[in-house]
Coordinates of C-alpha atoms in Angstrom, one line a residue:
X233 CA 19.1 1.7 -39.7
X234 CA 18.0 0.3 -35.7
X235 CA 19.7 3.7 -34.6
X236 CA 18.4 5.9 -37.0
X237 CA 14.6 4.7 -36.2
X238 CA 15.5 5.0 -32.3
X239 CA 16.7 8.9 -32.3
X240 CA 14.0 9.6 -34.4
X241 CA 11.7 7.9 -31.6
X242 CA 13.4 10.4 -28.9
X243 CA 13.4 13.1 -31.0
X244 CA 9.6 12.7 -31.3
X245 CA 9.4 11.9 -27.4
X246 CA 10.9 15.0 -26.7
X247 CA 8.6 17.1 -28.8
X248 CA 5.6 15.7 -27.4
X249 CA 7.2 16.3 -23.6
X250 CA 7.3 20.1 -24.5
X251 CA 3.8 20.2 -25.5
X252 CA 2.8 18.2 -22.3
X253 CA 4.8 20.6 -20.0
X254 CA 6.5 17.9 -17.5
X255 CA 9.8 18.8 -18.2
X256 CA 11.5 21.5 -16.6
X257 CA 8.6 23.9 -16.8
X258 CA 5.7 22.0 -15.5
X259 CA 3.6 24.5 -15.8
X260 CA 1.7 24.4 -12.0
X261 CA 0.5 26.9 -10.5
X262 CA 0.8 26.3 -6.7
X263 CA -0.9 28.4 -4.1
X264 CA -1.5 27.9 -0.1
X265 CA -4.5 29.1 1.6
X266 CA -4.6 31.1 5.3
X267 CA -5.7 27.2 6.3
X268 CA -3.0 25.5 5.3
X269 CA -5.1 24.0 1.9
X270 CA -2.4 23.2 -0.8
X271 CA -3.6 24.0 -4.7
X272 CA -2.0 22.9 -7.5
X273 CA -3.5 23.9 -11.2
X274 CA -2.5 23.1 -14.4
X275 CA -4.6 23.9 -17.3
X276 CA -4.8 21.7 -20.6
X277 CA -6.9 23.2 -23.2
X278 CA -6.7 19.8 -26.0
X279 CA -10.5 19.3 -24.4
X280 CA -13.1 20.9 -23.0
X281 CA -12.8 18.3 -19.5
X282 CA -11.2 18.8 -15.9
X283 CA -10.4 16.3 -13.3
X284 CA -10.6 17.6 -9.2
X285 CA -8.4 15.6 -7.0
X286 CA -8.5 15.8 -3.3
X287 CA -5.5 14.4 -1.7
X288 CA -5.2 13.6 1.9
X289 CA -2.2 12.8 4.0
X290 CA -3.3 9.6 5.4
X291 CA -2.9 5.8 4.5
X292 CA -2.8 2.5 6.8
X293 CA 1.3 4.5 7.5
X294 CA -0.6 6.6 10.0
X295 CA -2.7 3.4 11.3
X296 CA -1.6 1.5 14.6
X297 CA -1.6 -2.1 15.4
X298 CA -5.1 -3.0 16.9
X299 CA -7.0 -0.4 14.4
X300 CA -5.9 -1.1 11.2
X301 CA -7.5 -0.7 8.3
X302 CA -9.0 2.9 9.5
X303 CA -8.2 4.8 6.9
X304 CA -10.0 2.3 3.8
X305 CA -12.9 1.9 6.1
X306 CA -13.1 5.9 5.7
X307 CA -12.9 6.1 2.5
X308 CA -16.1 3.8 2.3
X309 CA -17.6 5.9 4.9
X310 CA -16.8 8.7 2.9
X311 CA -19.7 7.8 0.5
X312 CA -22.0 7.5 3.0
X313 CA -24.0 11.0 3.6
X314 CA -22.4 14.4 4.4
X315 CA -24.9 17.5 5.6
X316 CA -25.3 18.3 2.1
X317 CA -25.8 15.5 0.2
X318 CA -27.7 12.1 1.5
X319 CA -26.2 8.2 1.2
X320 CA -25.6 7.5 -2.6
X321 CA -26.4 10.8 -3.5
X322 CA -22.6 12.0 -4.1
X323 CA -21.9 9.3 -6.9
X324 CA -25.5 10.0 -8.1
X325 CA -25.1 13.8 -8.8
X326 CA -21.8 13.2 -10.4
X327 CA -23.3 10.4 -13.2
X328 CA -26.3 13.2 -13.8
X329 CA -23.6 15.3 -14.5
X330 CA -21.6 13.4 -17.1
X331 CA -18.9 12.5 -14.9
X332 CA -17.6 9.5 -12.9
X333 CA -15.9 9.6 -9.1
X334 CA -14.0 7.0 -7.3
X335 CA -11.2 7.3 -4.6
X336 CA -7.9 5.0 -3.6
X337 CA -6.3 4.1 -0.1
X338 CA -2.4 2.9 0.4
X339 CA -0.6 3.2 2.8
X340 CA 0.4 6.7 2.4
X341 CA -2.5 8.3 1.5
X342 CA -6.5 8.9 0.7
X343 CA -7.5 10.3 -2.8
X344 CA -10.9 11.2 -4.1
X345 CA -11.9 12.4 -7.5
X346 CA -14.2 13.6 -9.9
X347 CA -13.9 13.6 -14.1
X348 CA -15.9 16.4 -15.6
X349 CA -17.0 18.6 -18.8
X350 CA -15.1 22.0 -17.7
X351 CA -17.9 23.6 -17.2
X352 CA -19.4 21.6 -14.0
X353 CA -16.3 21.9 -11.9
X354 CA -18.4 24.1 -9.6
X355 CA -20.2 20.7 -9.2
X356 CA -16.7 18.8 -7.7
X357 CA -16.2 21.7 -5.7
X358 CA -19.6 21.5 -3.7
X359 CA -19.4 18.0 -3.3
X360 CA -15.8 17.5 -2.0
X361 CA -15.7 20.5 0.3
X362 CA -19.1 19.4 2.2
X363 CA -17.9 16.1 2.8
X364 CA -14.1 17.6 4.0
X365 CA -15.9 18.9 6.8
X366 CA -19.7 17.6 6.8
X367 CA -19.3 13.7 7.3
X368 CA -22.5 12.8 9.0
X369 CA -20.9 8.9 10.1
X370 CA -24.5 7.5 10.6
X371 CA -24.0 4.7 13.3
X372 CA -26.2 2.3 11.5
X373 CA -24.3 3.0 8.1
X374 CA -20.8 2.9 10.4
X375 CA -21.9 -0.9 11.2
X376 CA -23.5 -1.9 7.6
X377 CA -20.0 -0.3 5.8
X378 CA -17.5 -2.3 8.3
X379 CA -19.2 -5.8 7.2
X380 CA -18.6 -4.6 4.1
X381 CA -14.9 -4.4 4.4
X382 CA -14.9 -7.0 6.2
X383 CA -16.9 -9.4 3.1
X384 CA -13.6 -7.5 0.8
X385 CA -10.8 -8.6 2.6
X386 CA -12.4 -12.5 2.4
X387 CA -12.7 -12.3 -1.0
X388 CA -9.4 -10.2 -2.4
X389 CA -7.4 -11.4 0.5
X390 CA -8.2 -14.5 2.8
X391 CA -9.5 -16.2 -0.3
X392 CA -6.5 -15.2 -2.4
X393 CA -3.7 -17.6 -1.4
X394 CA -0.8 -15.7 -3.3
X395 CA -2.2 -12.5 -1.2
X396 CA -1.9 -14.0 2.0
X397 CA 1.5 -14.8 1.4
X398 CA 2.5 -11.5 -0.1
X399 CA 1.1 -10.1 3.4
X400 CA 2.8 -12.5 5.6
X401 CA 6.0 -11.5 3.8
X402 CA 5.6 -7.7 4.2
X403 CA 4.7 -8.1 7.8
X404 CA 8.0 -9.8 8.3
X405 CA 10.2 -7.7 6.1
X406 CA 8.9 -5.1 8.5
X407 CA 8.9 -5.2 12.0
X408 CA 8.7 -1.6 13.5
X409 CA 7.3 0.5 10.4
X410 CA 3.7 0.3 9.9
X411 CA 4.2 -0.4 5.8
X412 CA 4.2 -3.9 7.6
X413 CA -0.1 -4.2 8.1
X414 CA -2.5 -4.1 4.9
X415 CA -4.1 -1.0 3.7
X416 CA -7.6 -2.6 4.2
X417 CA -6.5 -4.3 7.6
X418 CA -6.4 -7.6 10.1
X419 CA -9.5 -8.9 10.0
X420 CA -9.5 -8.9 13.7
X421 CA -8.7 -5.0 13.7
X422 CA -11.5 -4.3 11.7
X423 CA -14.2 -5.5 14.0
X424 CA -12.3 -3.5 16.4
X425 CA -13.0 0.0 14.8
X426 CA -15.8 1.9 16.5
X427 CA -17.4 4.8 14.9
X428 CA -16.0 6.7 18.0
X429 CA -12.4 5.8 16.4
X430 CA -14.0 7.0 12.6
X431 CA -15.0 10.0 13.9
X432 CA -11.9 11.0 15.3
X433 CA -9.7 10.0 12.4
X434 CA -12.1 12.2 10.5
X435 CA -11.6 14.9 12.4
X436 CA -7.8 14.5 12.8
X437 CA -6.9 14.1 9.2
X438 CA -9.5 15.6 7.1
X439 CA -9.1 18.8 7.6
X440 CA -7.2 21.5 5.1
X441 CA -4.2 21.8 6.6
X442 CA -3.4 18.4 5.8
X443 CA -4.6 18.1 2.0
X444 CA -4.0 19.1 -1.6
X445 CA -6.4 20.1 -4.0
X446 CA -5.0 18.8 -7.6
X447 CA -7.4 20.4 -10.5
X448 CA -5.8 19.9 -14.4
X449 CA -7.9 20.8 -17.9
X450 CA -10.1 23.4 -19.5
X451 CA -9.9 25.7 -17.1
X452 CA -8.7 29.3 -15.9
X453 CA -6.9 29.3 -13.1
X454 CA -7.5 32.7 -11.6
X455 CA -11.3 32.2 -12.2
X456 CA -10.2 28.3 -10.6
X457 CA -8.2 29.6 -7.3
X458 CA -10.8 31.6 -6.7
X459 CA -13.6 28.8 -6.9
X460 CA -11.7 26.6 -4.4
X461 CA -11.0 29.7 -2.2
X462 CA -14.9 30.0 -2.0
X463 CA -15.9 26.2 -1.1
X464 CA -12.7 25.7 0.7
X465 CA -11.3 28.9 2.1
X466 CA -14.1 28.7 5.5
X467 CA -13.0 25.3 6.5
X468 CA -10.8 26.1 9.8
X469 CA -7.5 24.1 10.2
X470 CA -7.5 20.9 11.6
X471 CA -5.6 20.2 14.7
X472 CA -1.7 19.3 14.0
X473 CA -1.6 16.1 12.6
X474 CA 0.7 13.4 14.5
X475 CA 3.8 12.6 13.0
X476 CA 4.7 9.2 12.1
X477 CA 7.9 8.5 14.3
X478 CA 8.1 4.9 13.6
X479 CA 12.0 3.9 11.4
X480 CA 12.1 1.1 10.8
X481 CA 16.2 -0.8 11.6
X482 CA 18.7 -2.2 9.3
X483 CA 18.0 -5.6 8.7
X484 CA 20.8 -8.1 10.4
X485 CA 20.0 -11.2 8.3
X486 CA 17.8 -12.9 5.9
X487 CA 14.0 -13.2 6.8
X488 CA 12.0 -15.8 5.4
X489 CA 8.4 -17.0 5.9
X490 CA 6.3 -20.1 4.5
X491 CA 2.7 -19.9 3.9
X492 CA 0.9 -23.0 3.6
X493 CA -2.5 -22.5 1.9
X494 CA -5.1 -24.6 -0.5
X495 CA -3.6 -23.4 -4.1
X496 CA -2.4 -25.1 -7.0
X497 CA 0.9 -23.9 -7.5
X498 CA 3.8 -22.7 -5.3
X499 CA 5.1 -19.4 -5.3
X500 CA 8.3 -17.7 -4.2
X501 CA 8.5 -13.3 -3.3
X502 CA 11.4 -12.0 -2.7
X503 CA 11.4 -8.1 -1.0
X504 CA 14.8 -6.1 -0.5
X505 CA 14.8 -3.1 1.0
X506 CA 15.2 0.0 -0.9
X507 CA 14.9 4.2 -0.9
X508 CA 12.1 6.0 -2.3
X509 CA 11.9 8.9 -4.7
X510 CA 13.9 11.3 -3.0
X511 CA 17.0 9.7 -3.1
X512 CA 19.6 9.7 -6.2
X513 CA 19.8 5.8 -6.5
X514 CA 15.6 6.0 -7.6
X515 CA 16.6 6.3 -11.0
X516 CA 18.6 3.7 -11.8
X517 CA 16.6 1.3 -9.5
X518 CA 14.0 2.4 -12.0
X519 CA 16.0 1.4 -14.7
X520 CA 17.2 -1.9 -13.3
X521 CA 13.6 -2.6 -12.4
X522 CA 13.1 -2.3 -16.3
X523 CA 15.9 -4.0 -17.2
X524 CA 15.4 -7.3 -14.4
X525 CA 11.7 -7.6 -14.0
X526 CA 9.1 -5.8 -16.2
X527 CA 7.3 -7.6 -18.9
X528 CA 8.1 -11.0 -20.6
X529 CA 11.4 -9.4 -22.2
X530 CA 13.0 -8.5 -18.9
X531 CA 15.7 -11.1 -17.9
X532 CA 13.8 -13.0 -15.2
X533 CA 11.0 -13.7 -17.3
X534 CA 13.1 -14.6 -20.4
X535 CA 15.1 -17.2 -18.2
X536 CA 12.7 -18.6 -16.3
X537 CA 10.0 -19.1 -18.0
X538 CA 11.1 -19.0 -21.7
X539 CA 14.7 -20.5 -21.2
X540 CA 15.0 -22.7 -18.3
X541 CA 10.9 -23.6 -18.1
X542 CA 10.9 -23.6 -14.4
X543 CA 8.2 -21.3 -13.7
X544 CA 4.7 -19.9 -15.1
X545 CA 5.4 -16.5 -14.6
X546 CA 8.3 -13.9 -13.3
X547 CA 8.2 -10.4 -12.6
X548 CA 9.0 -8.1 -9.8
X549 CA 8.5 -4.0 -9.1
X550 CA 9.6 -1.3 -7.8
X551 CA 7.5 1.3 -6.3
X552 CA 9.2 4.3 -5.3
X553 CA 6.1 6.4 -4.3
X554 CA 6.2 6.1 -1.2
X555 CA 6.8 8.3 2.0
X556 CA 9.0 5.8 3.5
X557 CA 11.6 4.0 2.3
X558 CA 9.9 0.7 0.7
X559 CA 10.4 -2.8 -1.0
X560 CA 12.4 -4.0 -4.7
X561 CA 10.5 -7.0 -4.8
X562 CA 10.7 -10.1 -7.6
X563 CA 8.3 -12.7 -7.8
X564 CA 8.4 -16.1 -9.4
X565 CA 4.8 -19.1 -9.7
X566 CA 6.4 -22.2 -9.8
X567 CA 6.0 -24.9 -12.8
X568 CA 4.6 -28.4 -11.8
X569 CA 7.6 -30.8 -11.2
X570 CA 10.0 -28.5 -10.4
X571 CA 11.1 -26.7 -6.8
X572 CA 11.0 -23.9 -4.6
X573 CA 15.0 -24.5 -4.7
X574 CA 15.7 -24.3 -8.3
X575 CA 13.1 -21.4 -8.7
X576 CA 14.5 -19.2 -5.4
X577 CA 18.3 -19.9 -6.9
X578 CA 17.4 -18.8 -10.5
X579 CA 15.8 -15.5 -9.6
X580 CA 19.0 -15.1 -7.4
X581 CA 21.3 -15.8 -10.3
X582 CA 19.5 -12.9 -12.4
X583 CA 19.9 -11.0 -9.7
X584 CA 23.5 -11.5 -8.9
X585 CA 24.4 -10.6 -13.1
X586 CA 23.2 -7.3 -12.4
X587 CA 25.4 -6.9 -9.3
X588 CA 28.7 -9.0 -11.8
X589 CA 28.1 -8.0 -15.2
X590 CA 27.1 -4.7 -17.3
X591 CA 24.3 -4.1 -19.2
X592 CA 24.5 -4.0 -22.5
X593 CA 24.0 -0.8 -24.6
X594 CA 20.8 -1.9 -25.6
X595 CA 19.4 -3.2 -23.1
X596 CA 20.0 0.4 -21.1
X597 CA 18.9 2.3 -23.8
X598 CA 15.7 0.3 -24.4
X599 CA 15.0 0.4 -20.1
X600 CA 15.1 4.5 -20.5
X601 CA 12.9 4.3 -23.5
X602 CA 10.2 3.0 -22.1
X603 CA 10.6 5.0 -18.8
X604 CA 10.4 7.8 -20.8
X605 CA 7.6 7.2 -23.1
X606 CA 5.6 5.6 -20.5
X607 CA 6.6 8.5 -18.1
X608 CA 5.1 10.8 -21.2
X609 CA 2.4 8.8 -23.1
X610 CA 0.6 8.6 -19.7
X611 CA 0.2 12.4 -19.3
X612 CA -2.0 12.1 -22.1
X613 CA -4.4 11.6 -19.6
X614 CA -5.1 15.1 -18.0
X615 CA -6.4 12.4 -14.8
X616 CA -3.2 10.9 -14.7
X617 CA -1.4 13.9 -14.7
X618 CA -3.1 15.6 -12.0
X619 CA -2.8 11.7 -10.2
X620 CA 1.4 12.0 -10.8
X621 CA 1.3 15.7 -8.8
X622 CA -1.2 14.7 -5.7
X623 CA 1.5 11.5 -5.5
X624 CA 4.0 13.3 -5.3
X625 CA 3.0 15.8 -3.5
X626 CA 1.7 13.8 -0.8
X627 CA 4.3 12.0 -0.4
X628 CA 7.3 13.9 -0.8
X629 CA 7.0 17.1 -3.0
X630 CA 5.2 17.7 -6.8
X631 CA 8.3 19.1 -8.1
X632 CA 10.5 16.3 -8.0
X633 CA 8.6 15.4 -11.2
X634 CA 10.5 18.2 -13.0
X635 CA 13.7 16.1 -12.0
X636 CA 12.2 12.4 -13.6
X637 CA 13.4 12.5 -16.9
X638 CA 16.6 14.4 -16.5
X639 CA 17.6 11.4 -14.1
X640 CA 16.1 8.7 -16.6
X641 CA 18.7 9.9 -19.0
X642 CA 21.9 10.6 -16.1
X643 CA 21.5 6.5 -15.2
X644 CA 24.7 4.6 -16.2
X645 CA 26.0 1.2 -16.2
X646 CA 28.5 1.5 -13.3
X647 CA 24.9 3.3 -11.0
X648 CA 22.8 0.0 -11.8
X649 CA 25.9 -2.5 -10.4
X650 CA 26.3 -0.1 -8.1
X651 CA 22.7 0.2 -6.2
X652 CA 22.2 -3.7 -7.2
X653 CA 25.8 -4.1 -4.5
X654 CA 24.1 -2.3 -2.4
X655 CA 20.7 -3.2 -1.7
X656 CA 20.3 -6.6 -3.0
X657 CA 22.0 -8.6 -0.5
X658 CA 21.7 -11.6 1.0
X659 CA 21.2 -9.8 5.0
X660 CA 18.5 -7.0 3.4
X661 CA 15.9 -9.6 1.6
X662 CA 12.7 -11.0 2.9
X663 CA 11.2 -14.1 1.2
X664 CA 8.0 -15.6 1.3
X665 CA 6.8 -18.6 -0.4
X666 CA 3.8 -19.9 -0.9
X667 CA 3.5 -23.7 0.0
X668 CA -0.7 -25.3 -1.0
X669 CA -1.7 -27.9 0.6
X670 CA -4.7 -29.8 -0.2
X671 CA -8.3 -28.9 2.0
X672 CA -9.1 -31.1 4.4

């Protein structure tokens, strides 16, 4: 009976997939304007709304030590006034038209979006095209916003002991690659950034030839492309974007860092360097991550929290959507009265099981079903469809989305054992341990 239900659910998912169009035929129109701007359009007529997104290929990865945090600070400045719209007016215009807007910066990209009724799409184009080329970067606004970012760093990172430990772990894991520093930047570096630095960063990276416009929703592609050309086509190409030449060398042994912070309880993170979505191994790593560390039914949570009762929480993550190889990490919050060594050993016991014992048929199918369901159901959101297109295109190529489900379905038990043995080695591991200390 259980197998019948599972088969029925898979059939439903496949039917639903055919309505979303992110299978082999994704129904995405790709165009590159003469100034280099890439445009991805995907019509979805199930409701009269639209999401308009602009993705720039610039993030913490494109910075340098001494000036980290520039991409994140520039994201803040993009809301502080342009030639046509003054400070605070940008979001006010969107809200007056019944929409919402925001932005986010990562290690690999910076993205801006507006969600509006379909008949208000042109408003988003007017706003985004203006600040792509006419940002004011007022000196007083710059100094004020730089202080805002410093306070954000204090509150979200320096006052959070676990975040502090994770920052230190990343800085230890990467010795040559810019993934070593946080997106928000180091505190001293934020203070080093000048308005002139911002101006240069903006003029270098915020140009049509370094951007992708993604539109998903209730529109006609031919008319919408004409509008994109109307608002963005006359913006001149920017300079050639500097390439990031940094390559992280092969790790030659385990790295460890202990961070002493005022905290209630200790915690441990262990990260392994793994490939990104352009590697065929990414599908097996995604399935492995689901079995090992995703949710309260995962092996790590069941073993450390339920069975052994030595951790308050346990889990992990693998973010394959990155320009360069990143980390697959696992973590646990240590139960009062339990030792760091005991919990760390328990983490590695479960990892070693992935290397040496085939996963069960039930675990494998469950992980694949979860991956498929998560991928498909999330696309019921037009915003998330656009976000996936923007992410994949910015770090690699949006067409890789079409291979995701086939890649997940093709994963076998032997693939999981193979990638676990290949990447989850002691010499490829960086360990961060949070050691609580009492306030003086």
